[in-house]
Amino acid sequence: ETGVTQSPTHLIKTRGQQVTLRCSSQSGHNTVSWYQQALGQGPQFIFQYYREEENGRGNFPPRFSGLQFPNYSSELNVNALELDDSALYLCASSVGTGWVFGPGTRLTVL
Amino acid sequence: AQSVTQLGSHVSVSEGALVLLRCNYSSSVPPYLFWYVQYPNQGLQLLLKYTSAATLVKGINGFEAEFKKSETSFHLTKPSAHMSDAAEYFCAVTGPFGGTASKLTFGTGTRLQVTL
C-alpha cells in the first residue's frame, strides 16, 4: 500500500486569495472525501467524490469545490479565502469499509 | 442523521493504568463505528472499527472497543496505558458504505494525557 499523500504540508495565504490543495489516494480507492479540522475540534465533512462525481456535501459554501481524477488524485479548491478557513485539511480515501487518511495540509489565512 | 458524543474532552491516567475513553452514538441506520488517534501535527490513524460483525473489536496498540446497541455506546479501552498513548482520540460514525451515507461524522475528541 502506498498510503494517502497530500501536498503541500503547510500553506500561508491572505484573505481573499484562492488555494488548491492536492491529494493522492491509494490505487483502487475510488471514493475520496475531504475534511476540515479547525484547531481543537473534530474533522468536519466537506464533500465526497465517487468515480469523479460529487456524491455528498457537508455544510460548506460553494466557494469550496473539488475535483477527482481517474488516476486516484483529487483537489480541494477554496476561493475568496476567509480567516475562518484556517485549519488542517484532511483527505481520506476508501474502498470497502475503511477510510485511510492523509497527513493533512495546514492552511493559515492571514 | 448521525452523531457521536465523546464524554470528557481531557482524560488523564497514570502509566500502567486502565484507559477508558467514552463514546455514545446516534444513528438512524445501522452504524459503522470507528476510533481514530491523532498525534500532534499529524493526520488520523485508524485504531479500530466496528462494521456489524463481532461486537468486541480489537485494534492496534492494545486498544479494544465494545459495541453496545442497548446503550448506544462504543467505548475505547486499553488495560495498561503507555506514555506513547498520549494523543487526541476521535470517535466517528458512518452509515453503510456507498453513497453519501459513508461520510464520517466525528466527535469533538478526547485528549489523553499519560503521567508517570
PDB file of C-alpha atoms in Angstrom:
ATOM      1  CA  GLU A   1       0.000   0.000   0.000  1.00  0.00           C
ATOM      2  CA  THR A   2       1.312   3.433  -0.913  1.00  0.00           C
ATOM      3  CA  GLY A   3      -0.941   5.309   1.520  1.00  0.00           C
ATOM      4  CA  VAL A   4      -2.598   8.675   1.033  1.00  0.00           C
ATOM      5  CA  THR A   5      -0.380  11.667   0.414  1.00  0.00           C
ATOM      6  CA  GLN A   6      -1.231  15.364   0.495  1.00  0.00           C
ATOM      7  CA  SER A   7       0.526  18.467  -0.706  1.00  0.00           C
ATOM      8  CA  PRO A   8       1.605  20.939   0.338  1.00  0.00           C
ATOM      9  CA  THR A   9       2.229  20.248   4.006  1.00  0.00           C
ATOM     10  CA  HIS A  10       1.793  23.840   5.040  1.00  0.00           C
ATOM     11  CA  LEU A  11       0.424  26.872   3.233  1.00  0.00           C
ATOM     12  CA  ILE A  12       0.005  30.525   4.122  1.00  0.00           C
ATOM     13  CA  LYS A  13      -2.451  32.691   2.196  1.00  0.00           C
ATOM     14  CA  THR A  14      -4.062  36.060   2.673  1.00  0.00           C
ATOM     15  CA  ARG A  15      -7.761  36.782   2.905  1.00  0.00           C
ATOM     16  CA  GLY A  16      -9.480  36.870  -0.479  1.00  0.00           C
ATOM     17  CA  GLN A  17      -6.966  34.638  -2.231  1.00  0.00           C
ATOM     18  CA  GLN A  18      -7.664  31.249  -3.762  1.00  0.00           C
ATOM     19  CA  VAL A  19      -5.960  27.973  -2.816  1.00  0.00           C
ATOM     20  CA  THR A  20      -5.709  24.461  -4.259  1.00  0.00           C
ATOM     21  CA  LEU A  21      -4.863  21.502  -2.077  1.00  0.00           C
ATOM     22  CA  ARG A  22      -3.936  18.143  -3.537  1.00  0.00           C
ATOM     23  CA  CYS A  23      -4.377  14.557  -2.503  1.00  0.00           C
ATOM     24  CA  SER A  24      -3.137  11.312  -3.966  1.00  0.00           C
ATOM     25  CA  SER A  25      -5.156   8.281  -2.940  1.00  0.00           C
ATOM     26  CA  GLN A  26      -4.246   4.623  -2.826  1.00  0.00           C
ATOM     27  CA  SER A  27      -4.621   2.768  -6.106  1.00  0.00           C
ATOM     28  CA  GLY A  28      -8.108   1.295  -6.415  1.00  0.00           C
ATOM     29  CA  HIS A  29      -9.657   3.628  -3.840  1.00  0.00           C
ATOM     30  CA  ASN A  30     -12.413   5.171  -5.931  1.00  0.00           C
ATOM     31  CA  THR A  31     -14.018   7.195  -3.151  1.00  0.00           C
ATOM     32  CA  VAL A  32     -12.335  10.257  -1.682  1.00  0.00           C
ATOM     33  CA  SER A  33     -13.537  12.657   0.969  1.00  0.00           C
ATOM     34  CA  TRP A  34     -12.223  15.938   2.281  1.00  0.00           C
ATOM     35  CA  TYR A  35     -12.483  17.156   5.848  1.00  0.00           C
ATOM     36  CA  GLN A  36     -11.724  20.432   7.593  1.00  0.00           C
ATOM     37  CA  GLN A  37     -10.336  20.278  11.108  1.00  0.00           C
ATOM     38  CA  ALA A  38     -10.234  23.591  12.923  1.00  0.00           C
ATOM     39  CA  LEU A  39      -7.917  23.896  15.887  1.00  0.00           C
ATOM     40  CA  GLY A  40      -9.183  21.942  18.876  1.00  0.00           C
ATOM     41  CA  GLN A  41     -12.127  20.432  17.021  1.00  0.00           C
ATOM     42  CA  GLY A  42     -13.027  17.212  15.280  1.00  0.00           C
ATOM     43  CA  PRO A  43     -12.867  16.961  11.493  1.00  0.00           C
ATOM     44  CA  GLN A  44     -15.902  18.260   9.605  1.00  0.00           C
ATOM     45  CA  PHE A  45     -17.033  16.669   6.329  1.00  0.00           C
ATOM     46  CA  ILE A  46     -16.661  18.968   3.318  1.00  0.00           C
ATOM     47  CA  PHE A  47     -17.576  16.713   0.401  1.00  0.00           C
ATOM     48  CA  GLN A  48     -17.098  13.291  -1.130  1.00  0.00           C
ATOM     49  CA  TYR A  49     -16.319  12.125  -4.641  1.00  0.00           C
ATOM     50  CA  TYR A  50     -17.036   8.733  -6.134  1.00  0.00           C
ATOM     51  CA  ARG A  51     -15.652   7.902  -9.569  1.00  0.00           C
ATOM     52  CA  GLU A  52     -15.069  11.586 -10.326  1.00  0.00           C
ATOM     53  CA  GLU A  53     -18.571  12.733  -9.369  1.00  0.00           C
ATOM     54  CA  GLU A  54     -19.507  14.617  -6.195  1.00  0.00           C
ATOM     55  CA  ASN A  55     -21.966  12.436  -4.282  1.00  0.00           C
ATOM     56  CA  GLY A  56     -22.169  14.133  -0.923  1.00  0.00           C
ATOM     57  CA  ARG A  57     -21.562  17.534   0.582  1.00  0.00           C
ATOM     58  CA  GLY A  58     -21.418  18.911   4.087  1.00  0.00           C
ATOM     59  CA  ASN A  59     -22.413  22.333   5.336  1.00  0.00           C
ATOM     60  CA  PHE A  60     -19.805  24.261   3.393  1.00  0.00           C
ATOM     61  CA  PRO A  61     -20.420  27.133   0.938  1.00  0.00           C
ATOM     62  CA  PRO A  62     -19.954  26.775  -2.835  1.00  0.00           C
ATOM     63  CA  ARG A  63     -16.572  28.505  -2.696  1.00  0.00           C
ATOM     64  CA  PHE A  64     -15.324  25.109  -1.519  1.00  0.00           C
ATOM     65  CA  SER A  65     -15.114  22.919  -4.604  1.00  0.00           C
ATOM     66  CA  GLY A  66     -13.307  19.807  -5.661  1.00  0.00           C
ATOM     67  CA  LEU A  67     -12.216  17.523  -8.428  1.00  0.00           C
ATOM     68  CA  GLN A  68     -11.347  13.845  -8.588  1.00  0.00           C
ATOM     69  CA  PHE A  69      -9.226  12.457 -11.402  1.00  0.00           C
ATOM     70  CA  PRO A  70      -9.019   8.959 -12.958  1.00  0.00           C
ATOM     71  CA  ASN A  71      -5.529   8.433 -11.509  1.00  0.00           C
ATOM     72  CA  TYR A  72      -6.943   8.482  -7.923  1.00  0.00           C
ATOM     73  CA  SER A  73      -5.757  12.021  -7.263  1.00  0.00           C
ATOM     74  CA  SER A  74      -8.046  14.807  -6.161  1.00  0.00           C
ATOM     75  CA  GLU A  75      -8.108  18.526  -5.423  1.00  0.00           C
ATOM     76  CA  LEU A  76      -9.820  20.812  -2.968  1.00  0.00           C
ATOM     77  CA  ASN A  77     -10.211  24.381  -4.144  1.00  0.00           C
ATOM     78  CA  VAL A  78     -11.200  27.238  -1.888  1.00  0.00           C
ATOM     79  CA  ASN A  79     -11.993  30.654  -3.349  1.00  0.00           C
ATOM     80  CA  ALA A  80     -12.203  34.005  -1.574  1.00  0.00           C
ATOM     81  CA  LEU A  81     -10.372  32.761   1.496  1.00  0.00           C
ATOM     82  CA  GLU A  82     -11.613  33.905   4.886  1.00  0.00           C
ATOM     83  CA  LEU A  83      -9.774  33.944   8.200  1.00  0.00           C
ATOM     84  CA  ASP A  84     -12.003  31.115   9.485  1.00  0.00           C
ATOM     85  CA  ASP A  85     -10.744  28.876   6.682  1.00  0.00           C
ATOM     86  CA  SER A  86      -7.526  28.466   8.659  1.00  0.00           C
ATOM     87  CA  ALA A  87      -7.477  24.757   9.527  1.00  0.00           C
ATOM     88  CA  LEU A  88      -5.980  21.366   8.851  1.00  0.00           C
ATOM     89  CA  TYR A  89      -7.475  19.907   5.680  1.00  0.00           C
ATOM     90  CA  LEU A  90      -7.586  16.132   5.553  1.00  0.00           C
ATOM     91  CA  CYS A  91      -8.113  13.898   2.575  1.00  0.00           C
ATOM     92  CA  ALA A  92      -9.368  10.344   3.049  1.00  0.00           C
ATOM     93  CA  SER A  93      -9.833   7.549   0.553  1.00  0.00           C
ATOM     94  CA  SER A  94     -11.847   4.377   0.813  1.00  0.00           C
ATOM     95  CA  VAL A  95     -12.590   1.078  -0.720  1.00  0.00           C
ATOM     96  CA  GLY A  96     -14.717  -1.300   1.303  1.00  0.00           C
ATOM     97  CA  THR A  97     -15.375  -0.489   4.929  1.00  0.00           C
ATOM     98  CA  GLY A  98     -12.495   1.717   5.900  1.00  0.00           C
ATOM     99  CA  TRP A  99     -11.117   5.190   5.401  1.00  0.00           C
ATOM    100  CA  VAL A 100      -7.400   5.908   5.110  1.00  0.00           C
ATOM    101  CA  PHE A 101      -6.419   9.474   5.939  1.00  0.00           C
ATOM    102  CA  GLY A 102      -3.562  11.510   4.606  1.00  0.00           C
ATOM    103  CA  PRO A 103      -1.323  13.603   6.869  1.00  0.00           C
ATOM    104  CA  GLY A 104      -3.194  16.802   6.040  1.00  0.00           C
ATOM    105  CA  THR A 105      -2.396  20.284   4.777  1.00  0.00           C
ATOM    106  CA  ARG A 106      -2.188  23.044   7.362  1.00  0.00           C
ATOM    107  CA  LEU A 107      -3.679  26.207   5.837  1.00  0.00           C
ATOM    108  CA  THR A 108      -3.181  29.546   7.528  1.00  0.00           C
ATOM    109  CA  VAL A 109      -5.140  32.550   6.265  1.00  0.00           C
ATOM    110  CA  LEU A 110      -3.821  35.939   7.315  1.00  0.00           C
TER     111      LEU A 110
ATOM    112  CA  ALA B   1     -28.744  11.799  10.729  1.00  0.00           C
ATOM    113  CA  GLN B   2     -25.809  10.530  12.725  1.00  0.00           C
ATOM    114  CA  SER B   3     -23.794  11.950  15.580  1.00  0.00           C
ATOM    115  CA  VAL B   4     -21.352  10.939  18.263  1.00  0.00           C
ATOM    116  CA  THR B   5     -20.754  12.371  21.705  1.00  0.00           C
ATOM    117  CA  GLN B   6     -17.423  11.946  23.404  1.00  0.00           C
ATOM    118  CA  LEU B   7     -17.671  12.416  27.148  1.00  0.00           C
ATOM    119  CA  GLY B   8     -14.658  14.201  28.567  1.00  0.00           C
ATOM    120  CA  SER B   9     -12.509  16.468  26.454  1.00  0.00           C
ATOM    121  CA  HIS B  10      -9.478  15.635  28.615  1.00  0.00           C
ATOM    122  CA  VAL B  11      -8.629  12.376  30.352  1.00  0.00           C
ATOM    123  CA  SER B  12      -5.527  11.880  32.468  1.00  0.00           C
ATOM    124  CA  VAL B  13      -4.268   8.468  33.585  1.00  0.00           C
ATOM    125  CA  SER B  14      -1.111   7.148  35.162  1.00  0.00           C
ATOM    126  CA  GLU B  15       1.219   4.959  33.159  1.00  0.00           C
ATOM    127  CA  GLY B  16       0.068   1.358  33.587  1.00  0.00           C
ATOM    128  CA  ALA B  17      -3.493   2.317  34.497  1.00  0.00           C
ATOM    129  CA  LEU B  18      -6.655   1.457  32.596  1.00  0.00           C
ATOM    130  CA  VAL B  19      -7.602   3.755  29.747  1.00  0.00           C
ATOM    131  CA  LEU B  20     -11.330   4.333  29.189  1.00  0.00           C
ATOM    132  CA  LEU B  21     -12.499   6.835  26.575  1.00  0.00           C
ATOM    133  CA  ARG B  22     -16.255   7.166  26.203  1.00  0.00           C
ATOM    134  CA  CYS B  23     -18.263   7.465  23.015  1.00  0.00           C
ATOM    135  CA  ASN B  24     -22.012   7.396  22.530  1.00  0.00           C
ATOM    136  CA  TYR B  25     -23.596   7.460  19.115  1.00  0.00           C
ATOM    137  CA  SER B  26     -26.874   8.298  17.473  1.00  0.00           C
ATOM    138  CA  SER B  27     -27.777   6.826  14.124  1.00  0.00           C
ATOM    139  CA  SER B  28     -30.953   6.284  12.112  1.00  0.00           C
ATOM    140  CA  VAL B  29     -29.323   3.400  10.221  1.00  0.00           C
ATOM    141  CA  PRO B  30     -27.152   0.516  11.409  1.00  0.00           C
ATOM    142  CA  PRO B  31     -23.907   2.276  12.282  1.00  0.00           C
ATOM    143  CA  TYR B  32     -20.338   1.630  11.452  1.00  0.00           C
ATOM    144  CA  LEU B  33     -18.151   2.997  14.236  1.00  0.00           C
ATOM    145  CA  PHE B  34     -14.507   3.962  14.321  1.00  0.00           C
ATOM    146  CA  TRP B  35     -11.853   5.174  16.694  1.00  0.00           C
ATOM    147  CA  TYR B  36      -9.023   7.260  15.316  1.00  0.00           C
ATOM    148  CA  VAL B  37      -5.906   8.604  17.031  1.00  0.00           C
ATOM    149  CA  GLN B  38      -4.183  11.846  16.117  1.00  0.00           C
ATOM    150  CA  TYR B  39      -0.696  12.729  17.278  1.00  0.00           C
ATOM    151  CA  PRO B  40       0.374  16.392  17.242  1.00  0.00           C
ATOM    152  CA  ASN B  41       0.678  17.868  13.768  1.00  0.00           C
ATOM    153  CA  GLN B  42      -0.304  14.598  12.112  1.00  0.00           C
ATOM    154  CA  GLY B  43      -3.277  13.106  10.325  1.00  0.00           C
ATOM    155  CA  LEU B  44      -5.666  10.474  11.644  1.00  0.00           C
ATOM    156  CA  GLN B  45      -4.672   6.869  12.223  1.00  0.00           C
ATOM    157  CA  LEU B  46      -7.312   4.175  12.470  1.00  0.00           C
ATOM    158  CA  LEU B  47      -7.239   2.312  15.780  1.00  0.00           C
ATOM    159  CA  LEU B  48     -10.203   0.015  15.188  1.00  0.00           C
ATOM    160  CA  LYS B  49     -13.595  -0.233  13.541  1.00  0.00           C
ATOM    161  CA  TYR B  50     -16.959  -1.913  14.088  1.00  0.00           C
ATOM    162  CA  THR B  51     -18.751  -2.951  10.916  1.00  0.00           C
ATOM    163  CA  SER B  52     -21.589  -5.155  12.257  1.00  0.00           C
ATOM    164  CA  ALA B  53     -19.513  -8.281  12.843  1.00  0.00           C
ATOM    165  CA  ALA B  54     -18.197  -9.099  16.328  1.00  0.00           C
ATOM    166  CA  THR B  55     -19.290  -6.594  18.978  1.00  0.00           C
ATOM    167  CA  LEU B  56     -15.901  -6.686  20.726  1.00  0.00           C
ATOM    168  CA  VAL B  57     -13.371  -5.189  18.378  1.00  0.00           C
ATOM    169  CA  LYS B  58      -9.627  -5.402  18.869  1.00  0.00           C
ATOM    170  CA  GLY B  59      -7.404  -2.779  17.328  1.00  0.00           C
ATOM    171  CA  ILE B  60      -3.812  -1.746  17.163  1.00  0.00           C
ATOM    172  CA  ASN B  61      -1.542  -0.888  20.093  1.00  0.00           C
ATOM    173  CA  GLY B  62      -3.574  -2.977  22.552  1.00  0.00           C
ATOM    174  CA  PHE B  63      -6.800  -0.972  22.241  1.00  0.00           C
ATOM    175  CA  GLU B  64     -10.231  -2.512  22.029  1.00  0.00           C
ATOM    176  CA  ALA B  65     -13.836  -1.323  21.971  1.00  0.00           C
ATOM    177  CA  GLU B  66     -17.204  -2.936  22.563  1.00  0.00           C
ATOM    178  CA  PHE B  67     -20.310  -2.073  20.569  1.00  0.00           C
ATOM    179  CA  LYS B  68     -23.332  -1.993  22.878  1.00  0.00           C
ATOM    180  CA  LYS B  69     -26.510  -1.339  20.932  1.00  0.00           C
ATOM    181  CA  SER B  70     -28.688  -1.156  24.048  1.00  0.00           C
ATOM    182  CA  GLU B  71     -26.507   1.626  25.442  1.00  0.00           C
ATOM    183  CA  THR B  72     -25.670   3.189  22.038  1.00  0.00           C
ATOM    184  CA  SER B  73     -22.060   3.161  23.143  1.00  0.00           C
ATOM    185  CA  PHE B  74     -18.685   2.312  21.685  1.00  0.00           C
ATOM    186  CA  HIS B  75     -16.191   2.997  24.465  1.00  0.00           C
ATOM    187  CA  LEU B  76     -12.459   2.587  23.850  1.00  0.00           C
ATOM    188  CA  THR B  77     -10.322   0.774  26.414  1.00  0.00           C
ATOM    189  CA  LYS B  78      -6.747  -0.291  26.986  1.00  0.00           C
ATOM    190  CA  PRO B  79      -5.743  -2.308  30.055  1.00  0.00           C
ATOM    191  CA  SER B  80      -2.431  -0.559  30.651  1.00  0.00           C
ATOM    192  CA  ALA B  81      -1.571   2.948  29.460  1.00  0.00           C
ATOM    193  CA  HIS B  82       1.806   3.747  27.996  1.00  0.00           C
ATOM    194  CA  MET B  83       3.408   7.154  27.657  1.00  0.00           C
ATOM    195  CA  SER B  84       3.239   6.799  23.875  1.00  0.00           C
ATOM    196  CA  ASP B  85      -0.582   6.651  24.077  1.00  0.00           C
ATOM    197  CA  ALA B  86      -0.744  10.386  24.826  1.00  0.00           C
ATOM    198  CA  ALA B  87      -2.652  11.843  21.879  1.00  0.00           C
ATOM    199  CA  GLU B  88      -6.074  13.065  20.719  1.00  0.00           C
ATOM    200  CA  TYR B  89      -8.669  10.351  20.170  1.00  0.00           C
ATOM    201  CA  PHE B  90     -11.711  10.706  17.949  1.00  0.00           C
ATOM    202  CA  CYS B  91     -14.789   8.535  17.754  1.00  0.00           C
ATOM    203  CA  ALA B  92     -16.625   8.570  14.420  1.00  0.00           C
ATOM    204  CA  VAL B  93     -19.793   7.092  12.955  1.00  0.00           C
ATOM    205  CA  THR B  94     -20.990   6.408   9.448  1.00  0.00           C
ATOM    206  CA  GLY B  95     -23.754   4.515   7.753  1.00  0.00           C
ATOM    207  CA  PRO B  96     -23.355   1.580   5.381  1.00  0.00           C
ATOM    208  CA  PHE B  97     -20.642   2.224   2.844  1.00  0.00           C
ATOM    209  CA  GLY B  98     -21.592   3.525  -0.556  1.00  0.00           C
ATOM    210  CA  GLY B  99     -23.092   6.863  -1.408  1.00  0.00           C
ATOM    211  CA  THR B 100     -23.401   9.798   0.906  1.00  0.00           C
ATOM    212  CA  ALA B 101     -24.114   7.596   3.912  1.00  0.00           C
ATOM    213  CA  SER B 102     -20.444   6.726   4.130  1.00  0.00           C
ATOM    214  CA  LYS B 103     -19.254  10.150   5.284  1.00  0.00           C
ATOM    215  CA  LEU B 104     -17.682  10.108   8.717  1.00  0.00           C
ATOM    216  CA  THR B 105     -19.207  12.179  11.496  1.00  0.00           C
ATOM    217  CA  PHE B 106     -16.660  12.800  14.229  1.00  0.00           C
ATOM    218  CA  GLY B 107     -16.934  13.595  17.877  1.00  0.00           C
ATOM    219  CA  THR B 108     -15.132  16.561  19.371  1.00  0.00           C
ATOM    220  CA  GLY B 109     -12.240  14.448  20.542  1.00  0.00           C
ATOM    221  CA  THR B 110     -10.690  13.418  23.848  1.00  0.00           C
ATOM    222  CA  ARG B 111      -7.155  14.383  24.715  1.00  0.00           C
ATOM    223  CA  LEU B 112      -5.453  11.587  26.627  1.00  0.00           C
ATOM    224  CA  GLN B 113      -2.643  12.540  28.979  1.00  0.00           C
ATOM    225  CA  VAL B 114      -0.448   9.817  30.476  1.00  0.00           C
ATOM    226  CA  THR B 115       1.552  10.666  33.573  1.00  0.00           C
ATOM    227  CA  LEU B 116       4.377   8.855  35.338  1.00  0.00           C
TER     228      LEU B 116
END
